[in-house]
Amino acid sequence: MCVSLASDRGLLLDPIAPGVYGRLPIFERVLAGLSEAISNLDPSAHPEVLRFPPVIARQTILRAGYFESFPHLLGTIHAFSEHEPAEAPSDLVVTPAACYAVYPHATGRVPVEGRLFDVESWCFRQEPSDDPERMRAFRMREFVNIGSAERVHGWRKEWIPRVQQFLARLGLQSSLALANDPFFGAGARFLAMSQREQELKFELSVEVRAGATAACISCNYHLDHFGTAFDIRTENGEPAHTACVAFGLERLALGLFAAHGALVEKWPDQSLRLLGLSRAQC
Ligand code: AMP
Ligand code: ZN
């Protein structure tokens, strides 16, 4: 099974529940290096940096429309109450993507220059698999831009070559493709088609283990979906547009191990430098 590949290499423990992995120190060190390198990707930007826990208000996820679009991926939290010896749905769900946590905090007017956030969160998606790159719990780092349609669309456009270069500098061969989210239910095909027609989602994929590639970064334009849902407005009172660039930290780390091998001290100089790792540390 491919999972033991990752554990043989001393990266991840074989899961007890599918898709839930213990991480070994070298894997975490690479992940921390990636996180730092991502912070330095656009030195001219000064984002509002926020970190969130792996749970989020059910109300936020309802407002975002996630229950209609992706109920099959959502994990919800049930809890016992003080008086009832039965589990009941709580006011929390497990965070499905890091950027959702930002929108309720951005309600109101955004300045002309827009707002830029840097967020990271553990995320959960109910997609059990034996493939180590398809985890149920993983970390997502995101830059989220909020503002006018023109600025936000332009910002997402700028980020595509930036992340392509980032992967190249890490020594990863990537491919860029138009993509769609895995919508649920009867309207899924139509929603996926319209997302593609409007070129709302691009994904960069890398090899994550021999013979398998997976998306490690997505660049998403949401039009005014979240602006409308969370009452976020531009200077002139229109619903703001939003976009996000999302990095799957575990998939990026798996990509590095797949490209450069299990021994980090043998990785190319440029990759180590970018990750802030020295050979002595590895
Ligand atoms: P998405 O919101 O689906 O575009 O996800 C953003 C990024 O999170 C993806 O490009 C992946 O790198 C990462 N990701 C999504 N789902 C998983 C998963 N099941 N396991 C590991 N990483 C994931
Ligand atoms: Zn996002």
Short mmCIF file of C-alpha atoms in Angstrom, two decimals, residues 56 72 87 191 235 238-239:
data_model
loop_
_atom_site.label_atom_id
_atom_site.label_comp_id
_atom_site.label_asym_id
_atom_site.label_seq_id
_atom_site.Cartn_x
_atom_site.Cartn_y
_atom_site.Cartn_z
CA ILE A 56 -15.21 27.23 12.70
CA HIS A 72 -20.32 15.40 1.39
CA GLU A 87 -24.77 13.80 21.43
CA LEU A 191 -21.80 24.24 -11.48
CA GLU A 235 -15.98 51.90 -1.42
CA GLU A 238 -21.15 47.18 -4.28
CA PRO A 239 -20.55 43.63 -3.06
#
